[in-house]
Coordinates of C-alpha atoms in Angstrom, one line a residue:
M1 CA -79.0 -43.3 -175.1
S2 CA -77.5 -46.7 -174.6
L3 CA -74.5 -48.8 -173.5
P4 CA -72.7 -51.6 -175.3
K5 CA -74.2 -55.1 -175.0
D6 CA -71.1 -56.5 -173.2
F7 CA -70.9 -53.6 -170.8
Q8 CA -69.9 -54.7 -167.2
W9 CA -71.4 -53.1 -164.2
G10 CA -71.2 -53.7 -160.5
F11 CA -69.8 -52.3 -157.3
A12 CA -66.4 -51.5 -155.8
T13 CA -64.7 -51.7 -152.4
A14 CA -61.2 -51.6 -150.9
S15 CA -59.5 -54.0 -148.5
Y16 CA -58.7 -51.7 -145.6
Q17 CA -62.1 -50.1 -145.8
I18 CA -64.2 -53.3 -145.4
E19 CA -62.1 -56.3 -144.4
G20 CA -61.3 -55.8 -140.7
S21 CA -59.5 -58.9 -139.2
I22 CA -56.3 -57.0 -139.2
H23 CA -54.5 -59.6 -137.0
E24 CA -56.1 -62.7 -138.6
D25 CA -54.3 -65.4 -140.5
G26 CA -50.9 -63.8 -140.5
R27 CA -51.7 -60.4 -141.9
G28 CA -49.0 -57.8 -141.2
P29 CA -49.7 -54.1 -140.4
S30 CA -50.2 -51.6 -143.2
I31 CA -49.4 -47.9 -143.1
W32 CA -53.1 -47.3 -142.4
D33 CA -53.0 -49.3 -139.3
T34 CA -50.1 -47.2 -138.1
F35 CA -51.7 -44.0 -139.2
C36 CA -55.0 -44.7 -137.5
A37 CA -53.2 -45.3 -134.2
I38 CA -52.0 -41.7 -134.1
P39 CA -54.4 -39.6 -132.1
G40 CA -56.3 -36.9 -134.1
K41 CA -55.7 -38.4 -137.6
I42 CA -59.1 -40.0 -138.0
A43 CA -62.2 -37.8 -137.5
D44 CA -63.9 -40.2 -135.1
G45 CA -60.8 -41.8 -133.7
S46 CA -61.7 -45.1 -135.4
S47 CA -59.7 -47.5 -137.7
G48 CA -60.2 -50.5 -139.9
V49 CA -59.8 -53.0 -137.1
V50 CA -63.3 -54.4 -137.7
A51 CA -64.7 -52.3 -140.5
C52 CA -67.4 -54.3 -142.2
D53 CA -65.9 -57.6 -141.1
S54 CA -65.8 -58.6 -144.8
Y55 CA -62.8 -60.8 -144.4
K56 CA -65.0 -63.2 -142.5
R57 CA -68.1 -62.6 -144.6
T58 CA -67.2 -63.1 -148.2
K59 CA -70.2 -65.5 -148.6
E60 CA -72.5 -62.8 -147.3
D61 CA -71.0 -60.2 -149.6
I62 CA -71.4 -62.4 -152.6
E63 CA -75.0 -63.0 -151.7
L64 CA -75.5 -59.3 -151.5
L65 CA -73.9 -58.7 -154.9
K66 CA -76.1 -61.4 -156.4
S67 CA -79.3 -60.0 -154.8
V68 CA -78.7 -56.6 -156.4
G69 CA -77.9 -58.1 -159.8
A70 CA -74.2 -57.1 -160.0
R71 CA -72.3 -58.5 -163.0
A72 CA -68.9 -57.4 -161.7
Y73 CA -67.1 -56.6 -158.4
R74 CA -64.0 -54.5 -158.0
F75 CA -62.1 -55.2 -154.8
S76 CA -58.5 -54.8 -153.6
I77 CA -56.0 -57.1 -152.1
A78 CA -54.3 -56.3 -148.8
W79 CA -50.6 -56.7 -149.7
S80 CA -49.7 -57.3 -146.1
R81 CA -52.0 -60.4 -146.1
I82 CA -49.9 -61.8 -148.9
I83 CA -46.4 -60.7 -147.8
P84 CA -46.8 -59.5 -144.2
I85 CA -43.7 -57.3 -144.2
G86 CA -44.0 -56.7 -147.9
G87 CA -40.6 -57.2 -149.4
R88 CA -39.4 -59.5 -152.3
N89 CA -37.2 -61.5 -149.9
D90 CA -39.8 -61.7 -147.1
P91 CA -41.9 -64.7 -146.3
I92 CA -45.1 -65.2 -148.3
N93 CA -48.3 -66.0 -146.3
Q94 CA -50.1 -68.8 -148.0
K95 CA -53.3 -68.2 -145.9
G96 CA -53.6 -64.8 -147.3
I97 CA -53.3 -66.1 -150.9
D98 CA -55.8 -68.9 -150.2
H99 CA -58.4 -66.4 -148.9
Y100 CA -58.4 -64.4 -152.1
V101 CA -58.2 -67.4 -154.4
K102 CA -61.3 -68.9 -152.8
F103 CA -63.0 -65.5 -153.0
V104 CA -62.4 -65.2 -156.7
D105 CA -63.5 -68.8 -157.3
D106 CA -66.7 -68.1 -155.4
L107 CA -67.4 -64.8 -157.2
I108 CA -67.0 -66.5 -160.6
A109 CA -69.2 -69.4 -159.5
A110 CA -71.8 -66.8 -158.7
G111 CA -71.6 -65.3 -162.2
I112 CA -69.7 -62.1 -161.0
E113 CA -66.6 -60.9 -162.8
P114 CA -63.7 -60.0 -160.5
F115 CA -61.8 -56.8 -161.0
I116 CA -58.8 -56.8 -158.7
T117 CA -56.8 -53.8 -157.5
L118 CA -53.4 -54.7 -156.3
L119 CA -52.9 -51.7 -154.1
H120 CA -55.6 -49.4 -152.7
W121 CA -53.2 -47.2 -150.6
D122 CA -52.5 -49.8 -147.8
I123 CA -48.8 -50.5 -148.4
P124 CA -47.3 -52.9 -145.8
D125 CA -45.9 -50.8 -142.9
G126 CA -42.8 -52.9 -143.0
L127 CA -41.7 -51.3 -146.2
D128 CA -42.4 -47.8 -145.0
K129 CA -40.3 -48.5 -141.9
R130 CA -37.6 -50.3 -143.9
Y131 CA -36.8 -47.8 -146.6
G132 CA -39.5 -45.1 -146.7
G133 CA -42.0 -47.0 -148.8
F134 CA -43.2 -45.0 -151.9
L135 CA -40.2 -42.6 -151.6
N136 CA -37.6 -45.3 -152.5
K137 CA -37.8 -45.9 -156.2
E138 CA -35.4 -48.8 -156.5
E139 CA -36.7 -50.8 -153.5
F140 CA -40.4 -50.0 -153.8
T141 CA -40.7 -50.7 -157.5
A142 CA -38.9 -54.0 -157.1
D143 CA -41.0 -55.1 -154.2
F144 CA -44.3 -54.2 -155.9
E145 CA -43.2 -56.0 -159.1
H146 CA -42.6 -59.1 -156.9
Y147 CA -45.9 -58.8 -155.1
A148 CA -47.8 -58.3 -158.4
R149 CA -46.1 -61.5 -159.9
V150 CA -47.2 -63.5 -156.8
M151 CA -50.8 -62.4 -157.3
F152 CA -50.9 -62.9 -161.1
K153 CA -49.6 -66.4 -160.6
A154 CA -52.0 -67.2 -157.7
I155 CA -55.2 -66.0 -159.4
P156 CA -55.1 -66.8 -163.2
K157 CA -58.9 -66.7 -163.3
C158 CA -58.9 -62.9 -162.8
K159 CA -59.0 -61.2 -166.2
H160 CA -59.0 -57.6 -165.1
W161 CA -56.1 -56.2 -163.0
I162 CA -55.6 -52.7 -161.7
T163 CA -52.1 -51.8 -160.4
F164 CA -52.8 -48.8 -158.2
N165 CA -55.9 -46.9 -157.1
E166 CA -55.7 -43.2 -157.3
P167 CA -51.9 -42.5 -157.1
W168 CA -52.8 -38.8 -156.8
C169 CA -54.2 -39.5 -153.3
S170 CA -51.2 -41.5 -152.2
S171 CA -48.9 -38.7 -153.4
I172 CA -50.7 -35.6 -152.5
L173 CA -52.8 -36.6 -149.4
G174 CA -50.0 -38.8 -148.1
Y175 CA -47.0 -36.6 -148.8
N176 CA -48.3 -33.0 -149.3
S177 CA -51.2 -32.3 -147.0
G178 CA -50.5 -35.2 -144.7
Y179 CA -54.3 -35.9 -144.6
F180 CA -53.8 -39.6 -145.5
A181 CA -51.2 -42.3 -144.4
P182 CA -48.3 -42.0 -144.0
G183 CA -49.1 -38.4 -143.1
R184 CA -45.9 -36.7 -144.3
T185 CA -46.1 -32.9 -144.8
S186 CA -44.1 -29.7 -144.4
N187 CA -46.6 -28.6 -141.8
R188 CA -44.7 -29.4 -138.6
A189 CA -47.9 -29.1 -136.5
K190 CA -49.0 -32.2 -138.3
S191 CA -45.8 -34.2 -139.0
A192 CA -42.2 -34.1 -137.8
V193 CA -41.1 -35.3 -141.3
G194 CA -42.0 -34.5 -144.9
D195 CA -41.4 -32.0 -147.7
S196 CA -44.7 -31.0 -149.3
S197 CA -42.9 -29.2 -152.2
R198 CA -40.9 -32.3 -153.4
E199 CA -42.0 -35.6 -152.0
P200 CA -45.4 -35.9 -153.7
W201 CA -43.8 -35.6 -157.2
I202 CA -41.2 -38.2 -156.2
V203 CA -43.9 -40.6 -155.0
G204 CA -46.0 -40.1 -158.1
H205 CA -43.1 -40.9 -160.3
N206 CA -42.2 -44.0 -158.3
L207 CA -45.8 -45.2 -158.5
L208 CA -45.7 -44.9 -162.3
V209 CA -42.5 -46.8 -162.6
A210 CA -43.9 -49.5 -160.3
H211 CA -47.0 -49.7 -162.4
G212 CA -44.9 -50.0 -165.6
K213 CA -42.9 -52.9 -164.0
A214 CA -46.0 -54.8 -163.0
V215 CA -47.6 -54.4 -166.4
K216 CA -44.4 -55.6 -168.1
V217 CA -44.5 -58.7 -165.9
Y218 CA -48.2 -59.4 -166.6
R219 CA -47.8 -58.9 -170.4
E220 CA -44.7 -61.0 -170.7
E221 CA -45.3 -63.8 -168.2
F222 CA -49.0 -64.2 -167.8
K223 CA -51.2 -62.5 -170.4
P224 CA -50.2 -65.0 -173.2
T225 CA -51.8 -67.8 -171.2
Q226 CA -54.3 -66.0 -169.0
G227 CA -55.6 -63.6 -171.6
G228 CA -56.5 -60.8 -169.2
E229 CA -56.0 -57.0 -169.2
I230 CA -54.2 -54.6 -166.9
G231 CA -54.4 -50.9 -166.2
I232 CA -54.3 -48.2 -163.6
T233 CA -57.1 -46.2 -161.9
L234 CA -56.8 -42.4 -161.9
N235 CA -59.1 -39.9 -160.1
G236 CA -60.1 -36.5 -161.2
D237 CA -62.9 -33.9 -161.1
A238 CA -64.8 -32.1 -163.8
T239 CA -63.9 -28.4 -164.3
L240 CA -66.0 -25.4 -165.4
P241 CA -64.6 -21.9 -165.6
W242 CA -65.5 -19.5 -162.8
D243 CA -65.8 -16.8 -165.5
P244 CA -66.4 -18.3 -168.9
E245 CA -65.5 -15.0 -170.5
D246 CA -62.1 -15.0 -168.9
P247 CA -59.6 -17.0 -171.1
L248 CA -57.3 -17.5 -168.1
D249 CA -60.1 -19.3 -166.2
V250 CA -60.9 -21.4 -169.2
E251 CA -57.2 -22.3 -169.5
A252 CA -57.0 -23.0 -165.7
C253 CA -59.8 -25.7 -166.2
D254 CA -57.5 -27.8 -168.4
R255 CA -54.5 -27.1 -166.1
K256 CA -56.5 -28.4 -163.1
I257 CA -57.2 -31.7 -164.9
E258 CA -53.6 -31.9 -166.0
F259 CA -52.3 -31.5 -162.4
A260 CA -54.8 -34.2 -161.2
I261 CA -55.1 -36.8 -164.0
S262 CA -52.6 -36.0 -166.8
W263 CA -49.7 -36.1 -164.2
F264 CA -50.2 -39.9 -164.4
A265 CA -52.0 -40.4 -167.7
D266 CA -49.6 -38.3 -169.9
P267 CA -46.5 -40.4 -169.1
I268 CA -48.6 -43.6 -169.8
Y269 CA -50.0 -42.4 -173.1
F270 CA -47.3 -39.9 -174.3
G271 CA -44.1 -40.7 -172.3
H272 CA -43.8 -37.4 -170.5
Y273 CA -45.3 -35.1 -168.0
P274 CA -47.7 -32.3 -169.0
E275 CA -46.0 -29.0 -170.0
S276 CA -48.1 -27.0 -167.5
M277 CA -46.6 -29.1 -164.6
R278 CA -43.1 -28.9 -166.0
K279 CA -43.5 -25.1 -166.2
Q280 CA -44.7 -24.6 -162.6
L281 CA -42.7 -27.3 -160.8
G282 CA -39.4 -27.1 -162.7
D283 CA -36.7 -29.5 -161.3
R284 CA -39.0 -30.7 -158.5
L285 CA -40.7 -32.9 -161.1
P286 CA -38.5 -35.9 -161.7
E287 CA -36.9 -36.5 -165.1
W288 CA -37.8 -39.6 -167.1
T289 CA -35.0 -41.9 -168.1
P290 CA -35.2 -43.6 -171.5
E291 CA -35.6 -46.9 -169.7
E292 CA -38.5 -45.6 -167.6
V293 CA -40.2 -44.1 -170.7
A294 CA -39.9 -47.5 -172.4
L295 CA -41.5 -49.2 -169.4
V296 CA -44.3 -46.8 -168.7
K297 CA -45.4 -45.5 -172.1
G298 CA -48.2 -47.7 -173.5
S299 CA -48.7 -49.5 -170.2
N300 CA -52.5 -49.3 -170.1
D301 CA -54.8 -51.9 -171.6
F302 CA -57.7 -49.8 -170.3
Y303 CA -58.1 -46.5 -168.5
G304 CA -59.6 -46.9 -165.0
M305 CA -61.6 -43.7 -164.1
N306 CA -62.7 -42.7 -160.6
H307 CA -65.0 -39.7 -160.6
Y308 CA -67.3 -38.1 -158.2
T309 CA -67.7 -34.3 -158.5
A310 CA -67.0 -31.0 -160.3
N311 CA -65.7 -27.5 -159.5
Y312 CA -65.7 -24.0 -160.9
I313 CA -62.1 -23.0 -161.5
K314 CA -60.7 -19.6 -161.0
H315 CA -57.1 -18.8 -162.0
K316 CA -54.6 -17.2 -159.6
K317 CA -52.1 -14.5 -160.4
G318 CA -48.5 -14.4 -159.3
V319 CA -46.0 -17.1 -158.3
P320 CA -47.7 -20.1 -156.6
P321 CA -46.3 -21.3 -153.3
E322 CA -43.9 -24.3 -153.4
D323 CA -46.5 -26.6 -151.9
D324 CA -49.2 -25.8 -154.5
F325 CA -50.4 -29.0 -156.2
L326 CA -53.5 -27.6 -158.0
G327 CA -51.8 -25.6 -160.7
N328 CA -52.1 -22.0 -159.3
L329 CA -55.9 -21.9 -159.2
E330 CA -58.9 -22.0 -156.9
T331 CA -61.6 -24.7 -156.8
L332 CA -65.0 -23.2 -156.0
F333 CA -68.6 -24.4 -155.8
Y334 CA -70.1 -21.1 -157.0
N335 CA -69.3 -19.3 -160.3
K336 CA -69.0 -15.5 -161.0
N337 CA -72.8 -15.3 -161.4
G338 CA -73.5 -17.0 -158.1
D339 CA -74.6 -20.3 -159.6
C340 CA -74.0 -23.4 -157.4
I341 CA -72.4 -26.4 -159.1
G342 CA -74.5 -28.9 -157.1
P343 CA -76.2 -29.8 -153.8
E344 CA -74.2 -30.3 -150.6
T345 CA -73.3 -33.8 -149.5
Q346 CA -71.6 -35.1 -146.3
S347 CA -68.2 -34.9 -148.0
F348 CA -66.9 -31.3 -148.0
W349 CA -65.3 -31.9 -151.5
L350 CA -68.3 -33.5 -153.3
R351 CA -71.2 -31.8 -155.1
P352 CA -73.1 -33.8 -157.8
H353 CA -72.9 -32.4 -161.3
A354 CA -73.6 -35.2 -163.8
Q355 CA -72.9 -33.1 -167.0
G356 CA -69.4 -32.7 -165.7
F357 CA -69.0 -36.5 -165.9
R358 CA -69.9 -36.6 -169.5
D359 CA -67.6 -33.6 -170.2
L360 CA -64.7 -35.3 -168.5
L361 CA -65.2 -38.6 -170.3
N362 CA -65.0 -36.6 -173.5
W363 CA -61.9 -34.6 -172.4
L364 CA -60.1 -37.8 -171.5
S365 CA -61.1 -39.7 -174.7
K366 CA -60.0 -36.9 -177.0
R367 CA -56.7 -36.4 -175.2
Y368 CA -55.8 -40.1 -175.0
G369 CA -57.1 -41.4 -178.3
Y370 CA -60.4 -42.9 -177.2
P371 CA -59.1 -45.7 -174.9
K372 CA -61.3 -48.4 -173.4
I373 CA -62.6 -46.8 -170.1
Y374 CA -63.8 -48.6 -167.0
V375 CA -65.4 -46.3 -164.5
T376 CA -64.0 -48.0 -161.5
E377 CA -65.6 -45.7 -158.9
N378 CA -68.6 -43.3 -158.9
G379 CA -70.9 -42.4 -156.0
T380 CA -71.9 -40.0 -153.3
S381 CA -72.4 -39.4 -149.6
L382 CA -75.6 -37.8 -148.2
K383 CA -75.6 -34.9 -145.9
G384 CA -76.4 -36.0 -142.4
E385 CA -77.0 -39.7 -143.4
N386 CA -75.1 -41.0 -140.4
D387 CA -77.6 -39.2 -138.0
M388 CA -80.7 -40.5 -139.7
S389 CA -82.9 -43.5 -138.6
L390 CA -82.5 -46.8 -140.4
E391 CA -85.9 -46.2 -142.0
Q392 CA -84.6 -42.9 -143.4
I393 CA -81.2 -44.2 -144.4
V394 CA -82.6 -47.0 -146.6
E395 CA -84.7 -44.5 -148.5
D396 CA -81.7 -42.8 -150.1
D397 CA -83.4 -41.1 -152.9
F398 CA -80.6 -38.5 -153.2
R399 CA -78.2 -41.4 -154.0
V400 CA -80.7 -43.0 -156.4
K401 CA -80.9 -39.7 -158.3
Y402 CA -77.1 -39.3 -158.3
F403 CA -76.6 -42.7 -159.9
D404 CA -79.5 -42.2 -162.4
D405 CA -78.1 -38.8 -163.5
Y406 CA -74.5 -40.0 -163.7
V407 CA -75.2 -43.3 -165.5
R408 CA -77.4 -41.6 -168.0
A409 CA -74.7 -39.0 -168.6
M410 CA -72.2 -41.8 -169.2
A411 CA -74.6 -43.6 -171.6
L412 CA -74.9 -40.3 -173.6
A413 CA -71.1 -40.1 -173.8
S414 CA -71.1 -43.7 -175.1
S415 CA -73.9 -43.5 -177.6
E416 CA -73.7 -39.9 -178.8
D417 CA -70.0 -38.8 -178.3
G418 CA -68.2 -42.0 -179.2
V419 CA -66.6 -42.5 -175.8
N420 CA -65.4 -46.1 -175.4
V421 CA -66.8 -46.8 -171.9
M422 CA -67.2 -50.5 -171.1
G423 CA -67.7 -50.7 -167.4
Y424 CA -69.1 -49.0 -164.3
M425 CA -68.5 -49.8 -160.6
A426 CA -70.7 -47.9 -158.1
W427 CA -68.9 -46.8 -154.9
S428 CA -69.6 -48.5 -152.7
L429 CA -71.2 -51.9 -152.2
M430 CA -71.6 -51.0 -148.5
D431 CA -70.9 -48.3 -146.0
N432 CA -67.3 -48.6 -144.8
F433 CA -64.3 -47.0 -143.1
E434 CA -64.0 -43.7 -145.0
W435 CA -60.3 -43.1 -144.4
A436 CA -59.6 -39.9 -142.5
E437 CA -63.4 -39.3 -142.1
G438 CA -63.8 -42.6 -140.2
Y439 CA -67.3 -44.0 -140.0
E440 CA -69.0 -40.6 -140.0
T441 CA -69.4 -40.6 -143.8
R442 CA -71.4 -43.2 -145.6
F443 CA -71.0 -44.0 -149.3
G444 CA -72.6 -47.4 -149.4
V445 CA -75.7 -48.7 -151.3
T446 CA -76.0 -51.0 -148.3
Y447 CA -76.3 -49.7 -144.7
V448 CA -73.9 -51.3 -142.3
D449 CA -74.9 -51.2 -138.7
Y450 CA -71.5 -50.9 -137.0
E451 CA -73.1 -51.0 -133.5
N452 CA -74.9 -54.3 -134.1
D453 CA -72.6 -56.9 -135.5
Q454 CA -72.0 -55.2 -138.9
K455 CA -75.5 -56.2 -140.1
R456 CA -76.2 -55.2 -143.7
Y457 CA -79.4 -53.5 -145.0
P458 CA -79.6 -52.8 -148.7
K459 CA -80.8 -49.2 -149.4
K460 CA -83.1 -48.1 -152.2
S461 CA -80.0 -47.3 -154.3
A462 CA -78.7 -50.9 -154.1
K463 CA -81.9 -52.0 -156.0
S464 CA -82.0 -49.1 -158.4
L465 CA -79.0 -49.9 -160.6
K466 CA -80.0 -53.2 -162.1
P467 CA -83.2 -51.8 -163.7
L468 CA -81.3 -48.7 -164.8
F469 CA -78.6 -50.8 -166.6
D470 CA -81.2 -53.2 -167.9
S471 CA -82.8 -50.3 -169.6
L472 CA -79.6 -48.9 -171.1
I473 CA -77.4 -51.9 -172.1
R474 CA -78.2 -53.0 -175.7
K475 CA -79.5 -56.5 -176.0
E476 CA -77.8 -57.2 -179.4

């Protein structure tokens, strides 16, 4: 069991979840600022106004990364810090650019490799108000292309770029369930606007086209001199059949992954959507123009993989409702025999099952021709962690075991299965604003005391990863 000698490991965060300082240095509002201001949208009524105060504490964050031995750090840029309104003809905010340029310089000086995500869900609110944001293909893709070019030019030292984080979440949670910003859904009790049966598929398509445009810009205008790489990060869970003897449950396992991951990966690797989606969604799934296929197919230098959990999958019979996004199936934590997939966590959707990680790494590798994979997020919350004492919180043995099990499963996939995995970023460097769950759920390897000036306390898990990777990464 081992990992390649040039394997990169570290931690990940996202701008809206940690930065705070939402009115500092010319930053414009994002759709998450607007969403958080709507009563009832965030579990504890909070927002990213202060978060972990990381915008003002980059030095402290880098010291934290160094102290736990991280070789890499994945973070995202707040688009509305760079172009406050967001558009290609709107003013650029030099203070925002200067902030991230200095941060990258400081990371590199500390021996930490930056992995930059251009958009981790927090699109400028100005673009949503101006033309509907993600829903407007022509405008959004042109504006994102412009923003990407500004960043590629400003930070030539960054060698690893990610266009979008989890387009599934932007599409489904933002435009089907309305659980995430901008909160559009057919459920009129939740939103006055939205069409859950059509809008998510339009948004997903537009994100892929925008990704393709940004990759083309990078490869043609910057890669020849900068020598970096660019890809997209996709999220998805491992699947096991509820009844292994039922071929329809076995088939539904693949379909679940196709509706979550292959929705985005198939166009990038094959130039079309999965047949299972085409069959269920019909004309609600946008058609690819020849120009779009040329833009998107082959637009990954690496595959960014976010992964946390697994489910038992049970097929459903009959015609699925129009707002179904799973693929006409149920996701369960118990199988036909009553076996539980993994222990409870604070997150209703998350149960640890490390073997599923290895299985999914293999599934993706076989389907997409063994691409280079960076695991750009992996981690867990702990049930009741927010209600524990500081002494209990820093002794997070549950999280230590999660990382140990998952990293070893990844090492087996690498050394025994031929999976080309070259990086791993634990989620997350510190407790932070957990989107719709507010500050009630903690994913950090570092405790953040929100009541007392965002003071940081590394947990046992923060210190567990360096010895683990030291034992697994080959020396020669």
